[in-house]
Amino acid sequence: MSRVCCICEKGQMTGNKVSHSNRKARRNWGANVQKVKLDVNGVEKTQYVCTRCLRTMRKNEG
């Protein structure tokens, strides 16, 4: 199972690591996703959710 947000589908990003001498090397950035128990159609499932979506979910709960 890949580490992708189940709500907004945010996942891994790629780009360049740039050194002080401006040399470029490819690298990856992982999304900040956390394992959370969510209620999906009455069944509690453990899924990955990014922290931005978690923050929005907690804001809209109360």
XYZ file of N, CA and C in Angstrom:
186
model
N 0.848 -1.175 0.000
C 0.000 0.000 0.000
C 0.892 1.236 0.000
N 0.660 2.112 -0.967
C 1.489 3.302 -1.060
C 1.043 4.352 -0.055
N 1.950 5.244 0.288
C 1.652 6.268 1.277
C 1.063 7.485 0.570
N -0.230 7.388 0.286
C -0.970 8.437 -0.405
C -2.193 8.764 0.437
N -2.518 10.046 0.545
C -3.685 10.475 1.310
C -4.946 9.941 0.645
N -5.823 9.313 1.443
C -7.042 8.724 0.888
C -8.099 9.783 0.583
N -7.928 11.017 1.055
C -8.912 12.075 0.831
C -8.529 12.938 -0.370
N -7.332 13.529 -0.332
C -6.929 14.449 -1.406
C -5.958 13.809 -2.393
N -5.559 12.570 -2.145
C -4.655 11.808 -3.008
C -3.283 12.454 -3.162
N -2.852 13.181 -2.139
C -1.512 13.749 -2.135
C -0.522 12.613 -1.893
N 0.558 12.590 -2.673
C 1.533 11.517 -2.547
C 2.948 12.025 -2.652
N 3.812 11.169 -3.133
C 5.223 11.474 -3.240
C 5.467 12.494 -4.351
N 6.391 13.435 -4.101
C 6.789 14.414 -5.107
C 8.268 14.219 -5.417
N 8.683 14.585 -6.618
C 10.079 14.460 -7.013
C 10.624 15.827 -7.373
N 11.941 15.925 -7.330
C 12.600 17.176 -7.690
C 14.094 17.006 -7.614
N 14.784 18.120 -7.507
C 16.239 18.100 -7.459
C 16.749 18.497 -6.087
N 17.761 17.769 -5.624
C 18.543 18.202 -4.474
C 19.643 19.071 -5.060
N 19.760 20.314 -4.601
C 20.728 21.246 -5.171
C 21.782 21.555 -4.120
N 23.026 21.261 -4.444
C 24.126 21.479 -3.502
C 24.559 22.946 -3.527
N 25.460 23.274 -2.629
C 25.984 24.641 -2.559
C 26.691 25.030 -3.860
N 27.310 24.054 -4.517
C 27.982 24.327 -5.787
C 27.026 24.212 -6.970
N 25.746 24.118 -6.693
C 24.661 24.108 -7.691
C 24.635 22.840 -8.530
N 25.158 21.730 -7.985
C 25.014 20.444 -8.666
C 23.645 19.889 -8.343
N 23.009 19.236 -9.318
C 21.666 18.714 -9.126
C 21.683 17.187 -9.070
N 20.875 16.649 -8.168
C 20.693 15.202 -8.066
C 19.222 14.970 -7.770
N 18.637 13.974 -8.399
C 17.216 13.707 -8.215
C 16.945 13.186 -6.804
N 15.793 13.578 -6.244
C 15.393 13.098 -4.929
C 13.882 13.098 -4.823
N 13.382 12.467 -3.772
C 11.940 12.359 -3.552
C 11.567 12.985 -2.220
N 10.371 13.533 -2.171
C 9.790 14.036 -0.938
C 8.530 13.237 -0.682
N 8.426 12.660 0.507
C 7.220 11.926 0.867
C 6.201 12.874 1.474
N 4.931 12.611 1.218
C 3.871 13.412 1.822
C 3.798 13.102 3.313
N 3.418 14.085 4.102
C 3.289 13.902 5.542
C 1.936 13.251 5.821
N 1.890 11.927 5.736
C 0.649 11.187 5.942
C 0.737 10.379 7.229
N -0.379 10.281 7.920
C -0.475 9.574 9.180
C -1.531 8.484 9.059
N -1.344 7.385 9.797
C -2.353 6.326 9.835
C -3.460 6.746 10.788
N -4.694 6.747 10.301
C -5.839 7.195 11.090
C -6.970 6.205 10.900
N -7.721 5.948 11.964
C -8.902 5.107 11.860
C -10.083 5.972 11.424
N -10.668 5.629 10.271
C -11.790 6.380 9.721
C -13.009 5.491 9.605
N -14.180 6.090 9.743
C -15.441 5.369 9.582
C -15.850 5.455 8.116
N -15.761 4.335 7.400
C -16.104 4.286 5.983
C -17.304 3.368 5.816
N -18.455 3.927 5.491
C -19.706 3.180 5.304
C -20.044 2.311 6.515
N -19.864 2.867 7.706
C -20.182 2.144 8.931
C -19.126 1.169 9.395
N -18.025 1.047 8.669
C -16.931 0.137 9.026
C -15.697 0.974 9.332
N -15.057 0.701 10.462
C -13.858 1.443 10.836
C -12.652 0.854 10.129
N -11.954 1.699 9.336
C -10.781 1.264 8.590
C -9.599 2.139 8.954
N -8.399 1.565 8.875
C -7.176 2.326 9.069
C -6.667 2.755 7.706
N -6.558 4.076 7.520
C -6.108 4.608 6.233
C -5.109 5.723 6.453
N -4.374 6.067 5.394
C -3.436 7.170 5.444
C -4.155 8.473 5.122
N -3.926 9.510 5.959
C -4.505 10.830 5.737
C -3.397 11.852 5.930
N -3.294 12.822 5.017
C -2.264 13.850 5.165
C -2.646 14.787 6.304
N -1.652 15.457 6.846
C -1.877 16.294 8.021
C -2.765 17.489 7.701
N -2.750 17.986 6.494
C -3.619 19.098 6.105
C -5.083 18.660 6.147
N -5.371 17.460 5.647
C -6.743 16.936 5.687
C -7.170 16.621 7.119
N -6.243 16.114 7.943
C -6.548 15.850 9.350
C -6.956 17.135 10.065
N -6.223 18.196 9.793
C -6.501 19.487 10.411
C -7.885 19.989 10.000
N -8.220 19.849 8.728
C -9.526 20.277 8.238
C -10.641 19.417 8.835
N -10.398 18.104 8.946
C -11.407 17.209 9.525
C -11.682 17.573 10.976
N -10.622 17.832 11.755
C -10.811 18.195 13.159
C -11.497 19.546 13.307
N -11.243 20.453 12.393
C -11.874 21.769 12.418
C -13.373 21.650 12.162
N -13.770 20.767 11.245
C -15.176 20.625 10.866
C -15.971 19.697 11.777
N -15.296 18.978 12.684
C -15.994 18.070 13.592
C -16.877 18.809 14.594
N -16.302 19.838 15.244
C -16.980 20.475 16.350
C -17.863 21.630 15.995
